[in-house]
mmCIF file of C-alpha atoms in Angstrom:
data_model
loop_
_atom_site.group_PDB
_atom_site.id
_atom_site.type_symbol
_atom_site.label_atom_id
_atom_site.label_comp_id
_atom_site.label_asym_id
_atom_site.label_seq_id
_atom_site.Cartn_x
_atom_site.Cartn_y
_atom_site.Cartn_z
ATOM 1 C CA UNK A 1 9.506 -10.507 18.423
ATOM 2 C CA UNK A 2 6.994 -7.698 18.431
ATOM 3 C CA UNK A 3 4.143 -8.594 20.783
ATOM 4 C CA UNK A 4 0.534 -7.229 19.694
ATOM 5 C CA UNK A 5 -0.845 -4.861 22.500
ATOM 6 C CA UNK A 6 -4.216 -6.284 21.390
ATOM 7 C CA UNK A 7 -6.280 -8.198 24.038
ATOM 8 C CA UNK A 8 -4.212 -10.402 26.382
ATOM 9 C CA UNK A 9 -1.135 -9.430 24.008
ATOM 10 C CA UNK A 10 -0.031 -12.853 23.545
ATOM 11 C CA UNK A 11 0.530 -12.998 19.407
ATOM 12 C CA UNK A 12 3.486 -11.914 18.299
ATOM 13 C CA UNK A 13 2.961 -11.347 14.450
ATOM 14 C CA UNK A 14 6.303 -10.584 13.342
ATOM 15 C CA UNK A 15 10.029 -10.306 14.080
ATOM 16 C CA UNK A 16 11.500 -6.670 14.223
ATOM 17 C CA UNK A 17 15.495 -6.280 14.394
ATOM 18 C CA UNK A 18 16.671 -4.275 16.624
ATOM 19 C CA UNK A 19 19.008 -1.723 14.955
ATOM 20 C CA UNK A 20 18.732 -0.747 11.532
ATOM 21 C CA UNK A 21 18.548 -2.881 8.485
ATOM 22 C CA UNK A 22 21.604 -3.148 6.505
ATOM 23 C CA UNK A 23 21.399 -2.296 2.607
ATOM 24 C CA UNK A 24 21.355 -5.725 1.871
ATOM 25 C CA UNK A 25 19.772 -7.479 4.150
ATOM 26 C CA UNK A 26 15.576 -7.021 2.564
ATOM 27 C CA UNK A 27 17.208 -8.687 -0.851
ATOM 28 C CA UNK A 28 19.269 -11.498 0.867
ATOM 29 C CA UNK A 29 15.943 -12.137 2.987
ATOM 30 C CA UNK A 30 13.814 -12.156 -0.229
ATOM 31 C CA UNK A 31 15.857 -14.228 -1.673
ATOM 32 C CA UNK A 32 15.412 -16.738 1.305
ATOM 33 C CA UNK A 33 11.763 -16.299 1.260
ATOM 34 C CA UNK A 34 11.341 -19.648 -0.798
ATOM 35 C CA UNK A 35 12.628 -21.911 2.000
ATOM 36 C CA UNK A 36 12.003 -19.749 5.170
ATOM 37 C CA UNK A 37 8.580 -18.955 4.328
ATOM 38 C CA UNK A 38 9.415 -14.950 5.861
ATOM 39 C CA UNK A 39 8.804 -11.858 3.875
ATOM 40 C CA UNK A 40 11.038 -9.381 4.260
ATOM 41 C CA UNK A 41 9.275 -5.739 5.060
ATOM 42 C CA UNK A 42 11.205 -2.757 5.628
ATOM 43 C CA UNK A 43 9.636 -0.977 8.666
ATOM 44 C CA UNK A 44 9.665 2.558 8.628
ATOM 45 C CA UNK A 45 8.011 4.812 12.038
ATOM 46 C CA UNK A 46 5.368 7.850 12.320
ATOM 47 C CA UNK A 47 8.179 10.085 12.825
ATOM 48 C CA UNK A 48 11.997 9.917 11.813
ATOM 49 C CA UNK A 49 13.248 10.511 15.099
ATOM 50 C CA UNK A 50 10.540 8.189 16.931
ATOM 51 C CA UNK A 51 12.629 5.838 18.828
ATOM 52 C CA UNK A 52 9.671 3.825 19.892
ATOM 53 C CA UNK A 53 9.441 2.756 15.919
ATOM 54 C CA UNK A 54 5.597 3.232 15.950
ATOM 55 C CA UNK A 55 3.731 1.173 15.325
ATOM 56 C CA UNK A 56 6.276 -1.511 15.158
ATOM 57 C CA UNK A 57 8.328 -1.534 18.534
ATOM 58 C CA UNK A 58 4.842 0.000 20.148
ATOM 59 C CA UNK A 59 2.954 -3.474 19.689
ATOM 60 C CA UNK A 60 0.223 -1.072 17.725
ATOM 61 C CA UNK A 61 -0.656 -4.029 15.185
ATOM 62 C CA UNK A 62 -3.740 -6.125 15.512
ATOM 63 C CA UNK A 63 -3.833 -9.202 13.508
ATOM 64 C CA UNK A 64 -6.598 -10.973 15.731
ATOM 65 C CA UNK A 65 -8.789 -7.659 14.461
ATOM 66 C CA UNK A 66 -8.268 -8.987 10.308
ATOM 67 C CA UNK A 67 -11.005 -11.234 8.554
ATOM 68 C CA UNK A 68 -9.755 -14.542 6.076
ATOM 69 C CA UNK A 69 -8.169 -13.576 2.904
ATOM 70 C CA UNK A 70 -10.606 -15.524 1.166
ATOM 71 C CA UNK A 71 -13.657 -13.786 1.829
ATOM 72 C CA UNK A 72 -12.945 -10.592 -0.273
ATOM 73 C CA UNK A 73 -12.507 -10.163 -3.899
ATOM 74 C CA UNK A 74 -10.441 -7.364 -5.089
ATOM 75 C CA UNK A 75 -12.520 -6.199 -8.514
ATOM 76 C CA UNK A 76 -15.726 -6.219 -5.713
ATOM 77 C CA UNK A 77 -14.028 -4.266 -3.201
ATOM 78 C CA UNK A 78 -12.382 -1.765 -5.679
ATOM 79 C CA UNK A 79 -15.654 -0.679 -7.252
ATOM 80 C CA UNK A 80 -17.258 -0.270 -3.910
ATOM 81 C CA UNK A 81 -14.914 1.978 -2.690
ATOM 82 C CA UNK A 82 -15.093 3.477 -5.702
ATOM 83 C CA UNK A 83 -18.835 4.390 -5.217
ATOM 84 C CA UNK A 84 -18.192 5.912 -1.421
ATOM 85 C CA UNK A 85 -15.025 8.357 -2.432
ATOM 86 C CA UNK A 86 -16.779 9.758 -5.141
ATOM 87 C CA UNK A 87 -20.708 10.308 -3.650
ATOM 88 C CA UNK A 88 -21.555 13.914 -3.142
ATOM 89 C CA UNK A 89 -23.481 14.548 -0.042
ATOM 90 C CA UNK A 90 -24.379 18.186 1.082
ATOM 91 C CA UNK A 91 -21.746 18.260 3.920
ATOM 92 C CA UNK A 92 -19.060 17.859 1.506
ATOM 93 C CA UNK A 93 -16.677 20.594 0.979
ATOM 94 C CA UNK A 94 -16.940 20.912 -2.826
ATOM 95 C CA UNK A 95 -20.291 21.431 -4.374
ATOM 96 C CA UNK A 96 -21.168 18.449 -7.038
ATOM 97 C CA UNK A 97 -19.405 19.653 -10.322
ATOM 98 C CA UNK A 98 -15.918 20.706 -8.392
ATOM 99 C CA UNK A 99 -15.908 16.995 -6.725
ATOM 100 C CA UNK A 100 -16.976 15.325 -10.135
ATOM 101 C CA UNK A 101 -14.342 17.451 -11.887
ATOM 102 C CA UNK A 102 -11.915 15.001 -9.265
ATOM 103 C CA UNK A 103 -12.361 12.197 -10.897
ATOM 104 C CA UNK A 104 -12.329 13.174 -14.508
ATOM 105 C CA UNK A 105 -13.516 11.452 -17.173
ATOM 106 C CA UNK A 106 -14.954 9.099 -14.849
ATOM 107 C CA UNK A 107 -16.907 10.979 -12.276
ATOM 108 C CA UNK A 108 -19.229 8.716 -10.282
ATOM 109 C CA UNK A 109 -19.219 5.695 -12.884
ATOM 110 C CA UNK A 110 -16.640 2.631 -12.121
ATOM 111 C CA UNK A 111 -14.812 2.177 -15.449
ATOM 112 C CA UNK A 112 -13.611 -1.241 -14.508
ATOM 113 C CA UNK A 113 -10.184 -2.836 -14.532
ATOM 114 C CA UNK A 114 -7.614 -2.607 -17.041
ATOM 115 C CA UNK A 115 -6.150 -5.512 -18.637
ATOM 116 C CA UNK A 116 -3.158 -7.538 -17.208
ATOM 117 C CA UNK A 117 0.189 -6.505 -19.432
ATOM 118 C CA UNK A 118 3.379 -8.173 -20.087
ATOM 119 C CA UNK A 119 6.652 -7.290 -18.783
ATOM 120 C CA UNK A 120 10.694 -8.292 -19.294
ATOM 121 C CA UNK A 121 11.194 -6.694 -16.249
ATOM 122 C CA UNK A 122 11.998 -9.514 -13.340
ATOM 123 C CA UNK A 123 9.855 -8.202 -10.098
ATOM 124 C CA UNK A 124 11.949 -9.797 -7.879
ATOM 125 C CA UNK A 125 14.885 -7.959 -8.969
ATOM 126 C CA UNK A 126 13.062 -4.748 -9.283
ATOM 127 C CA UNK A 127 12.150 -4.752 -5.570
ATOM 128 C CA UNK A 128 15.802 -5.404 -4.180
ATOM 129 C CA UNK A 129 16.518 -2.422 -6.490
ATOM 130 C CA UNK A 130 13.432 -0.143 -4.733
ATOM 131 C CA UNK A 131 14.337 -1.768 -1.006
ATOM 132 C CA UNK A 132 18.254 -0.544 -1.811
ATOM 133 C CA UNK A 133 16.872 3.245 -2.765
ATOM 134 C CA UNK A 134 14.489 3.127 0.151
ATOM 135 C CA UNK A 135 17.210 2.358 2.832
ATOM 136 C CA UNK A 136 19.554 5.186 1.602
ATOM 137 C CA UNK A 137 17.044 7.587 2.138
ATOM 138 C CA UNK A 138 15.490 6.541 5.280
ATOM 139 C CA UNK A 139 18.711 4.636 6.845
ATOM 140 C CA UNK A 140 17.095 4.201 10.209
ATOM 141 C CA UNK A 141 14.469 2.424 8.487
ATOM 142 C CA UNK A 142 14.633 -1.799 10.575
ATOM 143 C CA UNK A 143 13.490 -4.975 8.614
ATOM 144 C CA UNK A 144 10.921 -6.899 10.001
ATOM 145 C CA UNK A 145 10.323 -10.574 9.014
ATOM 146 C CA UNK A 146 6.182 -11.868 8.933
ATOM 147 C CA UNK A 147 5.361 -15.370 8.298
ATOM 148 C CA UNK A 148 3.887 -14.703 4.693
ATOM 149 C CA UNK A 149 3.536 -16.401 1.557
ATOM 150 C CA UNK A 150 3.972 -13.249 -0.129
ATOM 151 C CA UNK A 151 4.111 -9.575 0.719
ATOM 152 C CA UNK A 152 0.152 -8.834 0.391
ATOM 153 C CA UNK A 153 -0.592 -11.441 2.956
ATOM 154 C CA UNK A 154 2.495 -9.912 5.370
ATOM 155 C CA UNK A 155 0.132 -6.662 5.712
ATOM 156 C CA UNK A 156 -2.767 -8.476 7.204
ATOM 157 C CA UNK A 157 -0.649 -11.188 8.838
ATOM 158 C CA UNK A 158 1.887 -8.464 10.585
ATOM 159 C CA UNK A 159 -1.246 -6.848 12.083
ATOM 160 C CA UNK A 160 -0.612 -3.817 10.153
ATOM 161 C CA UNK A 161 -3.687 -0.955 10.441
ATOM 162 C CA UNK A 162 -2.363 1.784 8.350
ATOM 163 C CA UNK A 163 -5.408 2.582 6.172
ATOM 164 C CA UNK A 164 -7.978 2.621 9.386
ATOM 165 C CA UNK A 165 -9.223 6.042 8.936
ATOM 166 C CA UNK A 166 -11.087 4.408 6.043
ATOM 167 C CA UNK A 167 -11.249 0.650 7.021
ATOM 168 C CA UNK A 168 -10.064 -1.197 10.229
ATOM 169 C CA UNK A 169 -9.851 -5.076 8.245
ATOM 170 C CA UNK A 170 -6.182 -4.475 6.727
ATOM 171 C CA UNK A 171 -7.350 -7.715 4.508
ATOM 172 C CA UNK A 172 -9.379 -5.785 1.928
ATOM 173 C CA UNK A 173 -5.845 -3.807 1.256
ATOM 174 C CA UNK A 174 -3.903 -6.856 1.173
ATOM 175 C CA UNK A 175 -6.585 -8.645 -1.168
ATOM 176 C CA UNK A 176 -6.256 -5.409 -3.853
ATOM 177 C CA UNK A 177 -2.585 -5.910 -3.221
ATOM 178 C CA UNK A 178 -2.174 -9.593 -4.399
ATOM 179 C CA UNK A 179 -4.435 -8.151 -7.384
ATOM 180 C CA UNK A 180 -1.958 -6.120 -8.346
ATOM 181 C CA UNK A 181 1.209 -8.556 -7.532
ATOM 182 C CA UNK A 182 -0.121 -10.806 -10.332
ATOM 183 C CA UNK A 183 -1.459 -8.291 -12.401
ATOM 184 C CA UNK A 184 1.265 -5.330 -12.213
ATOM 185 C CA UNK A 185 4.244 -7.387 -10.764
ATOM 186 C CA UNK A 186 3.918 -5.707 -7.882
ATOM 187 C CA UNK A 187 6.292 -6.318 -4.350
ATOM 188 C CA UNK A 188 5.554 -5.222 -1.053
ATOM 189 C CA UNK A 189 8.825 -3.171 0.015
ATOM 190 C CA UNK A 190 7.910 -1.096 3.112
ATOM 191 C CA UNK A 191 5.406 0.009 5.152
ATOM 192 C CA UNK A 192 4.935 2.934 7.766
ATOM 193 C CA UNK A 193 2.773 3.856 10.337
ATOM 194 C CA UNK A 194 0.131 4.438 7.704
ATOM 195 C CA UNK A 195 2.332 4.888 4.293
ATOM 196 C CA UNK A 196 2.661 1.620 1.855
ATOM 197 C CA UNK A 197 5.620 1.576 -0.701
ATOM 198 C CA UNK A 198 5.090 -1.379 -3.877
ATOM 199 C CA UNK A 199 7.974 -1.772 -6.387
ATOM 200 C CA UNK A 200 5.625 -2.233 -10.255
ATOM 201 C CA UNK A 201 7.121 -4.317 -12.764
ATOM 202 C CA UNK A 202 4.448 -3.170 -15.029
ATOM 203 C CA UNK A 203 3.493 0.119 -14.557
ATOM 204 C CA UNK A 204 0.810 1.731 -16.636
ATOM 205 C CA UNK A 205 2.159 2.802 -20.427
ATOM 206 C CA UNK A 206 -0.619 5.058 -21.895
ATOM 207 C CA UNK A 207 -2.742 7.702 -20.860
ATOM 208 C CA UNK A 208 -5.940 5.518 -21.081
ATOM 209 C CA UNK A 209 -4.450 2.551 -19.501
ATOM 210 C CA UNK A 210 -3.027 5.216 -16.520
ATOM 211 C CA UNK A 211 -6.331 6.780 -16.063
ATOM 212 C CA UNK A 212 -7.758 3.176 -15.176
ATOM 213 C CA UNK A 213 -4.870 2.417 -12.799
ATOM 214 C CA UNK A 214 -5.688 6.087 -11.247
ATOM 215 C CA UNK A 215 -8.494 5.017 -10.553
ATOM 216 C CA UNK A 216 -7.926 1.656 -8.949
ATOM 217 C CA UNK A 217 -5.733 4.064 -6.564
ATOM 218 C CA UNK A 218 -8.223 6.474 -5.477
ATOM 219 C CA UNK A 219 -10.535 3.710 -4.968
ATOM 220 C CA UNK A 220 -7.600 2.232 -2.354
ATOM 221 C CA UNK A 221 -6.318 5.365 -1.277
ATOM 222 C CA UNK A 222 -8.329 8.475 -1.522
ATOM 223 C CA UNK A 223 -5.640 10.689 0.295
ATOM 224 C CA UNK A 224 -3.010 10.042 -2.530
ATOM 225 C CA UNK A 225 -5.080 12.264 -4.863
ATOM 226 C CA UNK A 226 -7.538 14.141 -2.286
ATOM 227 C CA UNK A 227 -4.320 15.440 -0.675
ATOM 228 C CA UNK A 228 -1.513 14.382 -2.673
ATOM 229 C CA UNK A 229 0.257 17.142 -5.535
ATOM 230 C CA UNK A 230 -1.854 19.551 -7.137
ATOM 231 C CA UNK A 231 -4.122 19.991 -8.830
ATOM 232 C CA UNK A 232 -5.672 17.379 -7.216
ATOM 233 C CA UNK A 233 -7.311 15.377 -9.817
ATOM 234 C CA UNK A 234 -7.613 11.746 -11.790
ATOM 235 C CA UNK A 235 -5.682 13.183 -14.776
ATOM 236 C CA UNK A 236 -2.849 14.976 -13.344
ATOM 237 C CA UNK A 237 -1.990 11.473 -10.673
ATOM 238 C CA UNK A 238 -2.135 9.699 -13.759
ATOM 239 C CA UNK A 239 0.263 11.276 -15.321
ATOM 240 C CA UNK A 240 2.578 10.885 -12.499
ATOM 241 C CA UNK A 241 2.170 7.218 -12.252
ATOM 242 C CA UNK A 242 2.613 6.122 -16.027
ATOM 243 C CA UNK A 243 6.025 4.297 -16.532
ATOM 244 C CA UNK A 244 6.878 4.866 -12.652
ATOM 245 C CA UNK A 245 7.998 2.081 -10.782
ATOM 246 C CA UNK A 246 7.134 2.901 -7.620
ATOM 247 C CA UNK A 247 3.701 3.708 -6.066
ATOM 248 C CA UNK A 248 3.127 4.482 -2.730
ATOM 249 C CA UNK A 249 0.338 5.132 -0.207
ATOM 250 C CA UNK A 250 -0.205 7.120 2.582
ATOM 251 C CA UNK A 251 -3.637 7.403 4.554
ATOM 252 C CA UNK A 252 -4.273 10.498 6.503
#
């Protein structure tokens, strides 16, 4: 059990094996989840050759620090966001057309939610696919089990703190999450010291429908555009996401 470092470091949020997870084991696990009431996460570290596993073996989690699920709506929280990342103040680094240019053809105006599509694609499925690809490239990768009802809630519930940079209440992630696990089919695969990896059964098909899922990104994650693949715009992300099963996350 991995013991939170957090005040008198009595919780211990989630179970951590102790070598690393077989290429199996996250879909046999999922497939348990029903009954056991775990959800599998594959744990990856800061560093490939950190044996401490940070933050995981370190105890660096907090969930006493997270606020109730309940309190935050995701369409709220997204458009909020939304207005900080893309305010121009005059110690930015890009004047006011360059950062508007950014978020093309939306530039400081929320353009709302796209609708909820339809998929044959089985989610479930999908993510034991993902999980498999993940573990051949990062073998040392460990599984970690969290008392969850699904993999949005394992993010607050493990204690995890990954995007703090921007917010230290890991619940406002997990509530845009769940969002998109009914909306998208999205599963929670793994998670790093501050990286997030979702399988998508229902990825974004068109250009318009991408640029409003591009936007629901940088709203979550800044860094994935800001300082993600040139050129470092709205458009050009969007393009890379439409039809792609995978999104991930990483907070500088």
């Amino acid at each position: 059990m991995v013991t939170s470092d957090e005040g008198d470091g009595d919780v211990q949020p989630l179970w951590l094996s102790d070598g690393p997870a077989a290429i199996e084991l996250w879909t046999r696990m999922h497939a348990e989840h029903t009954r056991s009431g775990l959800w599998p996460l594959l744990l990856d570290s800061l560093d490939r050759n950190d044996g401490e596993l940070r933050p995981w073996g370190s105890g660096e989690v907090f969930p006493e620090q997270m606020s109730s699920p309940a309190s935050h709506d995701s369409t709220g929280l997204l458009a909020r966001w939304w207005d900080t990342y893309t305010a121009v103040d005059e110690d930015d680094m890009l004047d006011a057309d360059r950062r508007l240019a950014v978020t093309a053809p939306f530039g400081q105006t929320w353009p709302g939610l796209p609708p909820s599509r339809e998929t044959a694609t089985n989610p479930d499925q999908l993510a034991a696919e993902f999980a498999q690809a993940f573990l051949a490239d990062r073998p040392q990768t460990r599984l970690g089990l969290v008392a969850a009802a699904s993999g949005a809630e394992a993010l607050t519930a493990a204690g995890w703190a990954g995007p703090c940079n921007y917010d230290n209440d890991t619940t406002k992630s997990s509530a845009v999450v769940r969002d998109w696990e009914h909306r998208f089919g999205a599963r929670v695969v793994a998670v790093g010291f501050s990286t997030l990896h979702l399988s998508v059964a229902a990825p974004p098909a068109g250009e318009s429908e991408a640029l409003l899922v591009a936007a629901e990104h940088f709203a979550f994650c800044p860094d994935n555009i800001w300082q993600g693949s040139r050129p470092y715009t709205l458009a050009a992300y969007a393009e890379r996401i439409t039809g792609a099963h995978r999104w991930d996350f990483w907070w500088d």
